[in-house]
Coordinates of C-alpha atoms and ligand atoms in Angstrom, one line a residue:
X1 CA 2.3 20.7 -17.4
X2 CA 2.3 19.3 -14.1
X3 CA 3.2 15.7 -13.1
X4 CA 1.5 13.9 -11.0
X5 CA 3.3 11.1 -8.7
X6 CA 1.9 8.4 -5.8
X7 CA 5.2 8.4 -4.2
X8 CA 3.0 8.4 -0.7
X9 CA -1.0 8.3 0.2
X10 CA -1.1 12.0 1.2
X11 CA 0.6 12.6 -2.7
X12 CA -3.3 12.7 -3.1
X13 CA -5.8 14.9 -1.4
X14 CA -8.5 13.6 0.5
X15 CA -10.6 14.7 -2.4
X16 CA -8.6 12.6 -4.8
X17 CA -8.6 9.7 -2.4
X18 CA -11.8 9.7 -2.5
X19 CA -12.1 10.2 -6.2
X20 CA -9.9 7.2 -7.2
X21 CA -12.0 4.8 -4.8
X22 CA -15.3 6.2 -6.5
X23 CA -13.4 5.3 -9.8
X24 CA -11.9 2.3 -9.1
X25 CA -15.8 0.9 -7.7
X26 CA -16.6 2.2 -11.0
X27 CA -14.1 -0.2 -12.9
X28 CA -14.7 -3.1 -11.1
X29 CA -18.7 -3.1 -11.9
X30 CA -17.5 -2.2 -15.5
X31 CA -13.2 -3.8 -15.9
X32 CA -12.8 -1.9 -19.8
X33 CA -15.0 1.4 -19.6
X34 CA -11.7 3.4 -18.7
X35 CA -9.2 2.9 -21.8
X36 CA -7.1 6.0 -21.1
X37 CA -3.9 4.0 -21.9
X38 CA -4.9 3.2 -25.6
X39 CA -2.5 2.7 -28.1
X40 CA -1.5 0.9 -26.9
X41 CA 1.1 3.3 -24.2
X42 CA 3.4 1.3 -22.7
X43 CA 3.8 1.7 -18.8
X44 CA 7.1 1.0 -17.0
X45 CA 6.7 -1.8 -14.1
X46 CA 10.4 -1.8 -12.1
X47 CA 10.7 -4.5 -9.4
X48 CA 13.7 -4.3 -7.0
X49 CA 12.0 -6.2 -4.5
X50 CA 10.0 -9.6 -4.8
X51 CA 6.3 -9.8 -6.0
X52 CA 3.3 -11.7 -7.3
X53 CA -0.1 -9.8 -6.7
X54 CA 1.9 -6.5 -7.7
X55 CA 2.9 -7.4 -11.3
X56 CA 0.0 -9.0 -11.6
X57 CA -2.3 -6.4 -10.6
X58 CA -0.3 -3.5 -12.9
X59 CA 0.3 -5.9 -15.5
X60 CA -3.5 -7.0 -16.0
X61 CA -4.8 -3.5 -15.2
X62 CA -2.1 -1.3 -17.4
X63 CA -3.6 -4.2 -20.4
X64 CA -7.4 -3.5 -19.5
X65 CA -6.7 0.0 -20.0
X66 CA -5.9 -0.9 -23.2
X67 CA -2.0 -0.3 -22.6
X68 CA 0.8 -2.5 -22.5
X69 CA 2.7 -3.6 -19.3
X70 CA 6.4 -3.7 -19.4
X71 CA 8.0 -5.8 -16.7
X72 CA 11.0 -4.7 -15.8
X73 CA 13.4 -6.9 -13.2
X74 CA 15.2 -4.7 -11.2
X75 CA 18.2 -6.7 -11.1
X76 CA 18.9 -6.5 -14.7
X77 CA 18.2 -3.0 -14.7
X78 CA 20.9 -2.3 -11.8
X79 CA 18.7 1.0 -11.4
X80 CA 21.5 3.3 -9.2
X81 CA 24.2 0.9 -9.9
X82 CA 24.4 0.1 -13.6
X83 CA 22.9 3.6 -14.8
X84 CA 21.9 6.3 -12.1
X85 CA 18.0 6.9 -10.9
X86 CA 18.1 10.2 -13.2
X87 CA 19.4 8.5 -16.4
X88 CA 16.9 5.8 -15.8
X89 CA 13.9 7.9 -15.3
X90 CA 14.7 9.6 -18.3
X91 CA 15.0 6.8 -20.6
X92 CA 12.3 5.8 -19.1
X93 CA 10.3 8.6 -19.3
X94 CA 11.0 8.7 -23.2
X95 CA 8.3 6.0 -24.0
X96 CA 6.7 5.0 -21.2
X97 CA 3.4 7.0 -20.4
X98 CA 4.0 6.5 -16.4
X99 CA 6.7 4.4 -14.2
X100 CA 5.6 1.8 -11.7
X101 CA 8.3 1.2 -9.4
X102 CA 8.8 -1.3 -6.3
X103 CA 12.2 -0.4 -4.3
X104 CA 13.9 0.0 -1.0
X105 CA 14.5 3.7 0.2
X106 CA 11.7 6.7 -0.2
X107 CA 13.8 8.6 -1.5
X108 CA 15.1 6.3 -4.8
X109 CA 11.4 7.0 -5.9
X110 CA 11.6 10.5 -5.0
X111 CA 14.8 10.8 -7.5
X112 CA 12.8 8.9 -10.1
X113 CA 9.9 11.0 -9.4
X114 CA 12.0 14.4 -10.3
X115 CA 13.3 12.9 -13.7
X116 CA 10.5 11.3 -15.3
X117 CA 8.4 13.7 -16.8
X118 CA 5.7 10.7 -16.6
X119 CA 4.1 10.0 -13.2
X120 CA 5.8 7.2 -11.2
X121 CA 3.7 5.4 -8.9
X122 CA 5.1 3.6 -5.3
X123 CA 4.3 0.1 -6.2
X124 CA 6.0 -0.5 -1.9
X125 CA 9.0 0.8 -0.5
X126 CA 10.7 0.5 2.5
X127 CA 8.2 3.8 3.8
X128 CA 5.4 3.1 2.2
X129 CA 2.4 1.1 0.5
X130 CA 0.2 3.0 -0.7
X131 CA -1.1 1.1 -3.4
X132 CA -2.2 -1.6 -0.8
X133 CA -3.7 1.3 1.3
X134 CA -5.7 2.6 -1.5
X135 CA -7.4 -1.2 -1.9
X136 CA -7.7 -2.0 1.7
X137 CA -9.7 1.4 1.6
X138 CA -12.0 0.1 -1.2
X139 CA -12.3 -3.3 0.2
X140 CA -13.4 -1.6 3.4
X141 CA -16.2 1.0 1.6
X142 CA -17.6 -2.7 0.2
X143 CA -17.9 -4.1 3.3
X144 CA -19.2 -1.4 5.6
X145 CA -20.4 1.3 3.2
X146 CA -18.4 4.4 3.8
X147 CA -15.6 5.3 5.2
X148 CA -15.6 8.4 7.6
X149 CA -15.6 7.7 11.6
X150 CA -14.8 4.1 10.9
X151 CA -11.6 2.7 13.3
X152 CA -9.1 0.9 12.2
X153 CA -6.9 -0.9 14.2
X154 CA -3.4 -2.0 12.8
X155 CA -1.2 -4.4 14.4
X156 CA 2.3 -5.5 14.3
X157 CA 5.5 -3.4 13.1
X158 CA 4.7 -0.1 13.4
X159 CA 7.6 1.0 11.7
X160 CA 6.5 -1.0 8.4
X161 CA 5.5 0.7 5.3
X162 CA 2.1 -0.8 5.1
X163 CA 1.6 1.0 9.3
X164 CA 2.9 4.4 7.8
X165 CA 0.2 4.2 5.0
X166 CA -2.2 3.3 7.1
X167 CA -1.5 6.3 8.9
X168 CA -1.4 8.5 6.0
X169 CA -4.4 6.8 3.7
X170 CA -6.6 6.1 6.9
X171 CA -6.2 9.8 8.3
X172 CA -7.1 11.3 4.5
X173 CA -10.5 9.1 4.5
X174 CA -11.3 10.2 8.1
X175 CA -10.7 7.1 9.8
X176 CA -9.5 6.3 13.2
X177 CA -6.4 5.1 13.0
X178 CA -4.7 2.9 15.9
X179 CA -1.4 1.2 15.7
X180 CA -0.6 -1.2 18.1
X181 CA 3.0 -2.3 18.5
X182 CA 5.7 -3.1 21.0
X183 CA 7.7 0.1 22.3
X184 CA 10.9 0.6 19.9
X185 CA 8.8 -0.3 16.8
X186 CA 6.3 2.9 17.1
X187 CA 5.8 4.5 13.7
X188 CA 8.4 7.4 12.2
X189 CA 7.9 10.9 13.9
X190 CA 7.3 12.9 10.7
X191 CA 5.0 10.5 9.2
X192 CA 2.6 10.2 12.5
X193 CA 3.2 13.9 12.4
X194 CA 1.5 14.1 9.6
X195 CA -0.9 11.6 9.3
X196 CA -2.4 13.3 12.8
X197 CA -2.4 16.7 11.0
X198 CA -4.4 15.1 8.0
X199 CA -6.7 13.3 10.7
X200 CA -7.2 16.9 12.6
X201 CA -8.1 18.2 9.1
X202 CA -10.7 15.0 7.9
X203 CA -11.9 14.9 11.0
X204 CA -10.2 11.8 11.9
X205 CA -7.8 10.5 14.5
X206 CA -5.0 9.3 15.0
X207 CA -3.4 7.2 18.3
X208 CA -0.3 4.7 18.5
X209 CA -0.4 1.9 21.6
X210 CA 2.3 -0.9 22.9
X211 CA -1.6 -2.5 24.4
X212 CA -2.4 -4.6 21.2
X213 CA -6.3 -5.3 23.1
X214 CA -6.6 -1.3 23.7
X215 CA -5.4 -1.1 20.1
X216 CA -8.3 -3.5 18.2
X217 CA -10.9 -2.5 21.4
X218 CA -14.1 -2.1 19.3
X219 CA -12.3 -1.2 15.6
X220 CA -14.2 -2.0 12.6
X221 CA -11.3 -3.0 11.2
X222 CA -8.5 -4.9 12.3
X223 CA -5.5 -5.1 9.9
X224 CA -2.0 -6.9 10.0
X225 CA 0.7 -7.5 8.1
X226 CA 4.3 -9.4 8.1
X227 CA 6.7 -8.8 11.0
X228 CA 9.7 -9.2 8.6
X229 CA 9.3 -6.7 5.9
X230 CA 11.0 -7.2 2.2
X231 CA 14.9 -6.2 3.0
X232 CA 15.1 -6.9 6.9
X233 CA 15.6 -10.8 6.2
X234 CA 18.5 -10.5 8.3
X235 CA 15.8 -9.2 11.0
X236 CA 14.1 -12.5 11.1
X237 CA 15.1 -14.1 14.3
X238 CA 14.9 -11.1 16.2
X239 CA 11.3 -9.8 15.1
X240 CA 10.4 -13.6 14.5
X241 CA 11.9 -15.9 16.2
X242 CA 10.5 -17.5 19.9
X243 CA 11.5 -14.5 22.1
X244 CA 9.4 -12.1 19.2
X245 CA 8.2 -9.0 20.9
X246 CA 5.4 -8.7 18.5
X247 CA 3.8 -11.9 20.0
X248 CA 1.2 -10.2 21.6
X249 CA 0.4 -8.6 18.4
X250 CA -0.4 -11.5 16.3
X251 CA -4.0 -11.6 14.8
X252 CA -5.4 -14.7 16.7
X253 CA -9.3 -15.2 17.0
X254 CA -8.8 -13.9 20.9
X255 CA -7.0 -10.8 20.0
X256 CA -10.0 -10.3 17.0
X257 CA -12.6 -10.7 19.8
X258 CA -12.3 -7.6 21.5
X259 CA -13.0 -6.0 17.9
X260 CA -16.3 -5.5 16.7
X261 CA -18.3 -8.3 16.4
X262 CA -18.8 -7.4 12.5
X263 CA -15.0 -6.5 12.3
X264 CA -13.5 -6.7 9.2
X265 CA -9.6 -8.9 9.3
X266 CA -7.5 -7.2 6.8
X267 CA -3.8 -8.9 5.6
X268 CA -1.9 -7.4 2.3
X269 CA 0.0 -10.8 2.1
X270 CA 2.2 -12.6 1.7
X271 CA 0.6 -13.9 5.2
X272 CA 2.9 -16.0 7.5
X273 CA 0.1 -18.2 9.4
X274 CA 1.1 -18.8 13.0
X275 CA 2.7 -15.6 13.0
X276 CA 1.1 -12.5 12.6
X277 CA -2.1 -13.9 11.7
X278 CA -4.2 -17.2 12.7
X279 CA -5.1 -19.6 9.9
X280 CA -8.3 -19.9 11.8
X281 CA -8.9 -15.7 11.6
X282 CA -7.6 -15.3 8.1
X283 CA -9.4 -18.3 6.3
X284 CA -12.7 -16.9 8.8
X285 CA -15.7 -15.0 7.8
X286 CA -14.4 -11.9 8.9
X287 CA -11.5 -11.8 6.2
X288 CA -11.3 -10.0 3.7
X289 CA -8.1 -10.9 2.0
X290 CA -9.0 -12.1 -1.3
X291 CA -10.8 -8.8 -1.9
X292 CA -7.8 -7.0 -1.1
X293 CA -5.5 -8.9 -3.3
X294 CA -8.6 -8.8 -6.1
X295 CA -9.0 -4.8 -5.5
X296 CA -4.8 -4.2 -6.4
X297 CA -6.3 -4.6 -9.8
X298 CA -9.3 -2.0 -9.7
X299 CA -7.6 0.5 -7.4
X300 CA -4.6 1.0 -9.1
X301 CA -6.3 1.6 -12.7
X302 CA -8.3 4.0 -11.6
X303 CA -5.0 5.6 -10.1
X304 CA -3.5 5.6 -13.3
X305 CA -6.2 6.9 -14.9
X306 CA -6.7 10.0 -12.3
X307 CA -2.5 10.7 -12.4
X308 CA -2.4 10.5 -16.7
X309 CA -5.8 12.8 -16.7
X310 CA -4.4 15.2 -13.7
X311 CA -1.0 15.2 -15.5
X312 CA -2.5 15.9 -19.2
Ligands
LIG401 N1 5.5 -4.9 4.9 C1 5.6 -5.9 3.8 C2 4.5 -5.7 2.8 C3 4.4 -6.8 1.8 C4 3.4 -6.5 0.7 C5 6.9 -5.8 3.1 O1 7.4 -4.7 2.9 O2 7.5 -6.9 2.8

């Protein structure tokens, strides 16, 4: 039997991407058609890191499955301190029909991934979103249709998970992807490696700028997120404090100008008004963010649905 994980966006073809969006459209227009976690199976839902939309999202959609979400707090768990990433994955693995997982390093997951025997799912580490990526791309399939040939601009830290899946999703659904972000922050070499391999594949592109108006220029969508990632608290002052070098970056209804005049303003939140975003761009029509938050939910069943059918 083969396991399948969603320890990054390309851990699905662009085949699969595009399957799971279908699916998870499906789900919204009908929540409890899908009830492949009958039992109900419980499913593992590990949180190293802070969260609200993500236990949430897992916990109401592993139920609507018709499975049972167990929370796990991260800190009580000690995973890799009080018992190691393999022993955990295992026990896990014992009763839980898949492993949900929020953490620091790529390559924790990775570990837990090899273990299991269940699919474990990156619910955000240090690397990568995916999960966000996968609603942002169903949020933006609402809003403008399809996906293919669309651009999407992304700015802020480059370096940031939710730029590296952005790179990775964006390039699999044959988007245009364009990171704009101040020289140092540029996005890892082996992920933009990769994501422009997927885009030369898909038909895409991808294109990485320290010019945050060149970046949105005419992009259908025009996405942000925090400059001070989960883990780089001690960051703050640096990446936002006055002499920020992401300034220029920030989301403000000027910088959303040069966009398309129907652009769509993405933000995964926790949003930080005055920051990286405008409260008058993301409370404005072109916002999106309450889909987003609201397609967690539908995108991530219809991921677990695909990984416990592919894995079966
Ligand atoms: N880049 C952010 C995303 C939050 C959902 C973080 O890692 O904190």
């Amino acid at each position: 039997m083969t396991v399948r994980h969603f320890l990054r966006d390309d851990d699905l073809s662009a085949e699969e991407q595009a399957e799971v969006l279908r699916r998870a459209g499906a789900l919204k227009a009908a929540p409890y058609s899908d009830r492949c976690l009958e039992g109900p199976r419980a499913v593992a839902i590990l949180f190293d890191k802070p969260t609200l939309r993500t236990q949430l999202s897992f916990s109401a959609g592993v139920a609507a499955l018709g499975g049972h979400p167990v929370v796990v707090d991260g800190r009580l768990a000690g995973v890799g301190t009080r018992e190691s990433v393999p022993d955990t994955a295992r026990v896990l693995g014992r009763q839980a029909a898949a492993i949900v997982w929020r953490t620091f390093e790529q390559a924790r997951i990775e570990e837990m991934a090899r273990y299991a025997g269940v699919p474990v799912v990156n619910a955000l580490t240090d690397e990568f979103h995916p999960c966000q990526v996968l609603a942002d791309l169903l949020t933006v399939t609402e809003r403008k249709g399809s996906l293919p040939g669309l651009t999407l601009a992304y700015v802020g830290d480059g370096a940031n998970n939710m730029a590296h899946s952005y790179l990775l999703g964006g390039a699999l659904a044959a988007l245009h992807v364009r990171v704009g972000t101040p020289a140092g922050h540029e996005p890892g070499t082996a992920v933009l490696q990769r994501a422009r391999e997927l885009a030369d594949a898909q038909g895409g592109s991808v294109a990485v700028t320290d010019d945050p108006v060149a970046a949105v220029r005419g992009a259908d969508v025009v996405a942000t997120d925090t400059w001070v990632s989960m883990g780089q608290e001690g960051e703050k002052d640096t990446k936002a404090g006055a002499g920020s070098p992401f300034r220029p970056f920030a989301l403000t209804r000027s910088l959303l100008a040069g966009a398309a005049p129907d652009a769509v303003a993405l933000h995964c939140l926790p949003a930080y008004r005055g920051l990286e975003i405008d409260d008058e761009v993301i409370e404005g029509p072109q916002a999106a963010v309450w889909d987003e938050a609201e397609n967690r939910l539908h995108a991530q069943k219809a991921l677990l649905s695909f990984l416990l059918e592919a894995s079966a």
